[in-house]
């Protein structure tokens, strides 16, 4: 295991235990959201789904994804094959705008977009680093899911990743504003939201990457590893800041 | 009307003179020409730009087109073909420049297959495309700026995910040796001044739509995985440079430079390429360590990563970080590939030195920001040639000659690159103007001896104002024939990709025989046999595939794949990949032969445009001629002796005979016959040529 990987795990464990404590104290906040409450005792850090539809009136449960996609910018060659694979093998069309991994918007000028002094910043017009953006599979709170007025973002029974139930989604786009990382999108052609569901545990983006820059790993908190795309949007969702590093 | 996958379905037309913006149907109008790339480009030129039009006339068109595969995950489809009249050709005949990057894909995501630009704007403008919202916008704040800043400003306005094709000061100032750039390192050479002549600074495009794939999702994935399994390294080298545990063969010339212990040395942390077994699709991007290939072993330390075009797993561009280059006022980060590093050729730095890397970085930033083109490296060679012959001293005034920092030139100081590029881009003095005009006009202007230029082995001038590009050194007569066909350097790699696979000759002969009918189609490089009909077939096939690739698009620096790295397949590639991809994406099922026929149609339309533009059918005499150097070996070797690329005059005449016969062109004139054109579905073209007395 590389030093970097060790650090990721150390960080994530710290964060997760932190998060557990806070989750319980924010019970009230969660009530009325899509999560019911269940016993927290016996929960394992990297455990499976747990009983997410448990009974009312108990402490909240972390419903979290089994896995998450880890992206290494230093290996990314900017080919966008991941982005293309995402929608081609899911929707049968090539459509980066709704892809659940984002390369296109960071390609030329990095996550912060065009800035003065771009030649010293990220992206192809700067230091040429390309930052792949992926869904963090937020353990809790899950801003996209919590924000959906229709309860259309539900846990996938296989991977635990929240996914869009398109029969409930009305395409209002609230979730796209709620995700601090802008990882959901509303497909302009179908008017339904899209969100990473980890492809039943065999993510197509990971499969497509010609440089092994993407890995599918057990869930861990990656929020400190990945650049926040737009600080202002993250700030709106104040609750995220309690658990996640958003700066 | 049937609906298809792949195509956006609409072609955008922008008339900068009237400000009119319209759309037309791709399928109805252009499907016979694949509805993409040079297919649309030549068709528009034929229908709309009469003979005698000059490159900078408002009536000239400039067509940016991609094709049905652009924007999909089909491997290596990042190409945009830009067709127009070629300012560098003395008669300004038709020509195409091609750029990689992500522009073609973005154009499709915005819902367009191509953009036709015509007319001339009254003031500097740029074209803004955001899905169907297309506007002609004022560019007075951009005019006079380099390509970098232009791109940044447009992305600030349109959104940072926009893709931009822009010209620099060179294009604005109508320097013929100017280009159009996109995505920092991708350029379409030769056509910058056409945009400049239209007062068009840039096209910015941003899309939110999709490109549909007609095939079933699983089939599409299977096809992609199959194609990736046959991929080699850059230019389809299928054997590694050094022996690898998985490899039966290796070849010192190979671009498959990855190996254990070879790193992207400037990555943070450094990334090892590894041995890159061809069965591992997650290491394809490491196979080509182009930093080593382009710069020698020293390149390893300065390579941050590989880069390249949309959806291409191969990655042939290099991201360098050379901090010491920053003392010349540029960023140490620089991305480009191959001849894209031509700025270093303005000096004579030695390979595998830090000076060479610094020159490359400074040169890249100067040329790619000012938007200068090199005519496939000829500009640098011309500079050195003329300096050595003392020509500058005799043609320039003493004041001007002395104002040029020749001391820096002789010391290989990158500041000379900066000075040189500015002179050319801003047309400063006789030197700056003349060097930007291109070799043919330079010969006239300075009364150079064309005979001597044609003989020179260093310049390797070919004909029609361009240098050789994979000529006799790639397939002997095959490469020579290919080089006669265009009005710019031929840019054809269909033959060189195969001939430089790195496989032993016997295997290449066997693979070649399956396609061209005999192993005699293939010679060892530098050990040629006399011309035969199979080589003519090879040359024809290579050209047709080039036009196909430029129209689908697929990258002709990678495809076609006669060979693959797979021992278990006898190293056989698959030449029907193009047809498989086209069929899967569009749903319009076509066989390899059917697609080749379309390629042949497109290629013949190019020929017809050249004939109409020249106003003569005498192609054999006036267009398809060979340079003198090809018939002289510097060491006095004779044709067909081992160890030389020298050609034989009579044999090359025979080569033309056989080549014309293969194409159904008239032997005496080299012009397509009426029957050939009609057979290819070019009846109207034949009629027009006939009416003008241009049919054989
Ligand atoms: S909020 Fe964003 S990052 Fe978190 S789970 Fe939802 S889509 Fe993924
Ligand atoms: S777009 Fe769909 S998933 Fe997103 S918030 Fe609206 S209804 Fe919910
Ligand atoms: S497929 Fe891999 S290398 Fe290509 S853009 Fe995605 S993460 Fe980067």
Short mmCIF file of N, CA and C in Angstrom, two decimals, chain B residues 584-669:
data_model
loop_
_atom_site.label_atom_id
_atom_site.label_comp_id
_atom_site.label_asym_id
_atom_site.label_seq_id
_atom_site.Cartn_x
_atom_site.Cartn_y
_atom_site.Cartn_z
N UNK B 584 -22.30 0.33 -36.32
CA UNK B 584 -22.83 0.27 -34.95
C UNK B 584 -23.35 1.63 -34.51
N UNK B 585 -22.61 2.67 -34.81
CA UNK B 585 -23.00 3.99 -34.33
C UNK B 585 -24.21 4.53 -35.10
N UNK B 586 -24.17 4.42 -36.43
CA UNK B 586 -25.25 5.05 -37.21
C UNK B 586 -26.47 4.13 -37.35
N UNK B 587 -26.23 2.81 -37.35
CA UNK B 587 -27.32 1.89 -37.64
C UNK B 587 -27.48 1.69 -39.13
N UNK B 588 -26.71 2.38 -39.92
CA UNK B 588 -26.70 2.24 -41.38
C UNK B 588 -25.63 1.19 -41.70
N UNK B 589 -26.07 -0.04 -41.83
CA UNK B 589 -25.10 -1.15 -41.94
C UNK B 589 -24.35 -1.09 -43.26
N UNK B 590 -23.04 -1.01 -43.15
CA UNK B 590 -22.21 -0.97 -44.35
C UNK B 590 -21.04 -1.93 -44.19
N UNK B 591 -20.70 -2.59 -45.31
CA UNK B 591 -19.54 -3.47 -45.28
C UNK B 591 -18.28 -2.63 -45.51
N UNK B 592 -17.15 -3.31 -45.30
CA UNK B 592 -15.87 -2.66 -45.53
C UNK B 592 -15.79 -2.14 -46.96
N UNK B 593 -16.22 -2.98 -47.91
CA UNK B 593 -16.12 -2.58 -49.32
C UNK B 593 -17.04 -1.40 -49.63
N UNK B 594 -18.21 -1.40 -49.02
CA UNK B 594 -19.14 -0.28 -49.26
C UNK B 594 -18.58 1.03 -48.72
N UNK B 595 -17.96 0.93 -47.57
CA UNK B 595 -17.38 2.14 -46.98
C UNK B 595 -16.19 2.62 -47.81
N UNK B 596 -15.38 1.68 -48.29
CA UNK B 596 -14.24 2.06 -49.13
C UNK B 596 -14.71 2.78 -50.39
N UNK B 597 -15.86 2.36 -50.88
CA UNK B 597 -16.38 3.01 -52.08
C UNK B 597 -16.71 4.49 -51.79
N UNK B 598 -17.23 4.73 -50.61
CA UNK B 598 -17.50 6.13 -50.23
C UNK B 598 -16.18 6.90 -50.10
N UNK B 599 -15.20 6.23 -49.51
CA UNK B 599 -13.88 6.86 -49.40
C UNK B 599 -13.33 7.20 -50.77
N UNK B 600 -13.53 6.30 -51.71
CA UNK B 600 -13.03 6.52 -53.07
C UNK B 600 -13.78 7.69 -53.72
N UNK B 601 -15.07 7.76 -53.44
CA UNK B 601 -15.86 8.89 -53.96
C UNK B 601 -15.30 10.21 -53.44
N UNK B 602 -15.04 10.24 -52.15
CA UNK B 602 -14.52 11.48 -51.54
C UNK B 602 -13.16 11.82 -52.14
N UNK B 603 -12.32 10.79 -52.29
CA UNK B 603 -10.98 11.02 -52.83
C UNK B 603 -11.05 11.53 -54.27
N UNK B 604 -11.96 10.98 -55.05
CA UNK B 604 -12.11 11.43 -56.44
C UNK B 604 -12.68 12.84 -56.52
N UNK B 605 -13.51 13.19 -55.56
CA UNK B 605 -14.04 14.55 -55.55
C UNK B 605 -12.90 15.53 -55.29
N UNK B 606 -11.97 15.13 -54.44
CA UNK B 606 -10.79 15.98 -54.20
C UNK B 606 -10.00 16.15 -55.50
N UNK B 607 -9.86 15.05 -56.22
CA UNK B 607 -9.12 15.11 -57.49
C UNK B 607 -9.83 16.05 -58.46
N UNK B 608 -11.16 15.91 -58.51
CA UNK B 608 -11.94 16.75 -59.43
C UNK B 608 -11.80 18.23 -59.05
N UNK B 609 -11.77 18.51 -57.76
CA UNK B 609 -11.60 19.89 -57.31
C UNK B 609 -10.23 20.44 -57.74
N UNK B 610 -9.23 19.58 -57.65
CA UNK B 610 -7.89 20.00 -58.05
C UNK B 610 -7.85 20.30 -59.55
N UNK B 611 -8.47 19.41 -60.32
CA UNK B 611 -8.49 19.60 -61.78
C UNK B 611 -9.25 20.88 -62.14
N UNK B 612 -10.42 21.03 -61.55
CA UNK B 612 -11.20 22.23 -61.85
C UNK B 612 -10.46 23.49 -61.42
N UNK B 613 -9.83 23.41 -60.26
CA UNK B 613 -9.09 24.57 -59.75
C UNK B 613 -7.91 24.93 -60.63
N UNK B 614 -7.24 23.92 -61.18
CA UNK B 614 -6.08 24.19 -62.04
C UNK B 614 -6.50 24.55 -63.45
N UNK B 615 -7.72 24.19 -63.79
CA UNK B 615 -8.20 24.48 -65.14
C UNK B 615 -7.51 23.64 -66.20
N UNK B 616 -6.97 22.51 -65.79
CA UNK B 616 -6.36 21.60 -66.77
C UNK B 616 -6.53 20.17 -66.29
N UNK B 617 -6.63 19.27 -67.26
CA UNK B 617 -6.70 17.86 -66.87
C UNK B 617 -5.31 17.22 -66.84
N UNK B 618 -4.31 18.00 -67.19
CA UNK B 618 -2.95 17.44 -67.29
C UNK B 618 -2.31 17.26 -65.91
N UNK B 619 -2.90 16.40 -65.13
CA UNK B 619 -2.41 16.18 -63.77
C UNK B 619 -1.03 15.51 -63.76
N UNK B 620 -0.85 14.59 -64.66
CA UNK B 620 0.40 13.85 -64.67
C UNK B 620 1.58 14.80 -64.88
N UNK B 621 1.36 15.75 -65.76
CA UNK B 621 2.44 16.69 -66.08
C UNK B 621 2.54 17.81 -65.05
N UNK B 622 1.40 18.33 -64.67
CA UNK B 622 1.44 19.60 -63.93
C UNK B 622 1.18 19.48 -62.43
N UNK B 623 0.81 18.30 -61.98
CA UNK B 623 0.53 18.18 -60.55
C UNK B 623 1.28 17.03 -59.88
N UNK B 624 1.24 15.88 -60.49
CA UNK B 624 1.78 14.68 -59.82
C UNK B 624 3.27 14.48 -60.11
N UNK B 625 4.04 15.52 -59.97
CA UNK B 625 5.45 15.33 -60.31
C UNK B 625 6.29 15.02 -59.07
N UNK B 626 7.47 14.46 -59.34
CA UNK B 626 8.34 14.01 -58.24
C UNK B 626 9.52 14.97 -58.07
N UNK B 627 10.01 15.07 -56.87
CA UNK B 627 11.18 15.93 -56.63
C UNK B 627 12.47 15.25 -57.10
N UNK B 628 13.44 16.07 -57.40
CA UNK B 628 14.72 15.55 -57.90
C UNK B 628 15.47 14.71 -56.86
N UNK B 629 15.39 15.13 -55.61
CA UNK B 629 16.17 14.41 -54.59
C UNK B 629 15.83 12.93 -54.55
N UNK B 630 14.59 12.61 -54.92
CA UNK B 630 14.15 11.22 -54.81
C UNK B 630 14.95 10.31 -55.74
N UNK B 631 15.54 10.90 -56.79
CA UNK B 631 16.24 10.08 -57.79
C UNK B 631 17.76 10.12 -57.64
N UNK B 632 18.22 10.75 -56.56
CA UNK B 632 19.67 10.79 -56.32
C UNK B 632 19.97 10.32 -54.92
N UNK B 633 20.85 9.37 -54.81
CA UNK B 633 21.29 8.95 -53.48
C UNK B 633 22.54 9.75 -53.12
N UNK B 634 22.56 10.22 -51.89
CA UNK B 634 23.71 11.06 -51.49
C UNK B 634 25.01 10.29 -51.51
N UNK B 635 24.91 8.98 -51.33
CA UNK B 635 26.13 8.16 -51.34
C UNK B 635 26.31 7.42 -52.66
N UNK B 636 25.57 7.86 -53.65
CA UNK B 636 25.75 7.28 -54.99
C UNK B 636 25.14 5.90 -55.16
N UNK B 637 24.31 5.47 -54.24
CA UNK B 637 23.68 4.14 -54.41
C UNK B 637 22.67 4.15 -55.53
N UNK B 638 22.45 3.01 -56.10
CA UNK B 638 21.52 2.88 -57.23
C UNK B 638 20.15 2.38 -56.73
N UNK B 639 19.12 2.68 -57.49
CA UNK B 639 17.80 2.16 -57.11
C UNK B 639 17.82 0.64 -56.97
N UNK B 640 17.05 0.14 -56.05
CA UNK B 640 16.88 -1.30 -55.76
C UNK B 640 18.13 -1.94 -55.16
N UNK B 641 19.12 -1.11 -54.80
CA UNK B 641 20.22 -1.64 -54.00
C UNK B 641 19.78 -1.58 -52.54
N UNK B 642 20.22 -2.53 -51.73
CA UNK B 642 19.85 -2.43 -50.31
C UNK B 642 20.48 -1.20 -49.68
N UNK B 643 19.75 -0.62 -48.73
CA UNK B 643 20.30 0.49 -47.96
C UNK B 643 20.08 1.86 -48.57
N UNK B 644 19.14 1.97 -49.50
CA UNK B 644 18.84 3.30 -50.04
C UNK B 644 17.34 3.44 -50.30
N UNK B 645 16.88 4.69 -50.21
CA UNK B 645 15.49 4.98 -50.56
C UNK B 645 15.41 5.59 -51.95
N UNK B 646 16.52 5.60 -52.66
CA UNK B 646 16.50 6.28 -53.96
C UNK B 646 15.59 5.54 -54.93
N UNK B 647 14.88 6.33 -55.74
CA UNK B 647 13.90 5.76 -56.68
C UNK B 647 14.45 5.83 -58.10
N UNK B 648 13.82 5.06 -58.95
CA UNK B 648 14.22 5.04 -60.35
C UNK B 648 13.16 5.77 -61.17
N UNK B 649 13.60 6.67 -62.03
CA UNK B 649 12.67 7.50 -62.79
C UNK B 649 11.66 6.69 -63.61
N UNK B 650 12.17 5.76 -64.40
CA UNK B 650 11.28 4.98 -65.27
C UNK B 650 10.32 4.14 -64.43
N UNK B 651 10.87 3.61 -63.34
CA UNK B 651 10.04 2.81 -62.45
C UNK B 651 8.92 3.65 -61.85
N UNK B 652 9.21 4.90 -61.53
CA UNK B 652 8.17 5.76 -60.96
C UNK B 652 7.14 6.15 -62.02
N UNK B 653 7.56 6.23 -63.27
CA UNK B 653 6.57 6.48 -64.33
C UNK B 653 5.64 5.27 -64.44
N UNK B 654 6.26 4.10 -64.35
CA UNK B 654 5.44 2.88 -64.36
C UNK B 654 4.49 2.87 -63.14
N UNK B 655 5.02 3.35 -62.05
CA UNK B 655 4.20 3.40 -60.83
C UNK B 655 2.96 4.26 -61.05
N UNK B 656 3.15 5.40 -61.71
CA UNK B 656 2.00 6.26 -62.01
C UNK B 656 1.02 5.53 -62.93
N UNK B 657 1.55 4.87 -63.97
CA UNK B 657 0.67 4.10 -64.90
C UNK B 657 -0.22 3.14 -64.11
N UNK B 658 0.42 2.36 -63.26
CA UNK B 658 -0.33 1.32 -62.53
C UNK B 658 -1.29 1.94 -61.52
N UNK B 659 -0.86 2.99 -60.90
CA UNK B 659 -1.69 3.68 -59.91
C UNK B 659 -2.92 4.27 -60.59
N UNK B 660 -2.73 4.96 -61.68
CA UNK B 660 -3.88 5.53 -62.41
C UNK B 660 -4.82 4.42 -62.87
N UNK B 661 -4.24 3.33 -63.33
CA UNK B 661 -5.08 2.22 -63.81
C UNK B 661 -5.93 1.68 -62.67
N UNK B 662 -5.30 1.54 -61.53
CA UNK B 662 -6.00 1.02 -60.35
C UNK B 662 -7.19 1.91 -59.97
N UNK B 663 -7.01 3.21 -60.15
CA UNK B 663 -8.05 4.17 -59.78
C UNK B 663 -9.07 4.40 -60.88
N UNK B 664 -8.82 3.85 -62.06
CA UNK B 664 -9.71 4.15 -63.19
C UNK B 664 -9.49 5.56 -63.69
N UNK B 665 -8.26 6.01 -63.63
CA UNK B 665 -7.92 7.33 -64.15
C UNK B 665 -7.18 7.15 -65.47
N UNK B 666 -7.28 8.16 -66.30
CA UNK B 666 -6.61 8.12 -67.60
C UNK B 666 -5.09 8.12 -67.44
N UNK B 667 -4.45 7.25 -68.21
CA UNK B 667 -3.02 7.05 -68.05
C UNK B 667 -2.21 8.29 -68.46
N UNK B 668 -2.63 8.93 -69.54
CA UNK B 668 -1.83 10.05 -70.05
C UNK B 668 -1.96 11.31 -69.19
N UNK B 669 -3.17 11.56 -68.74
CA UNK B 669 -3.39 12.82 -68.02
C UNK B 669 -3.44 12.63 -66.51
#
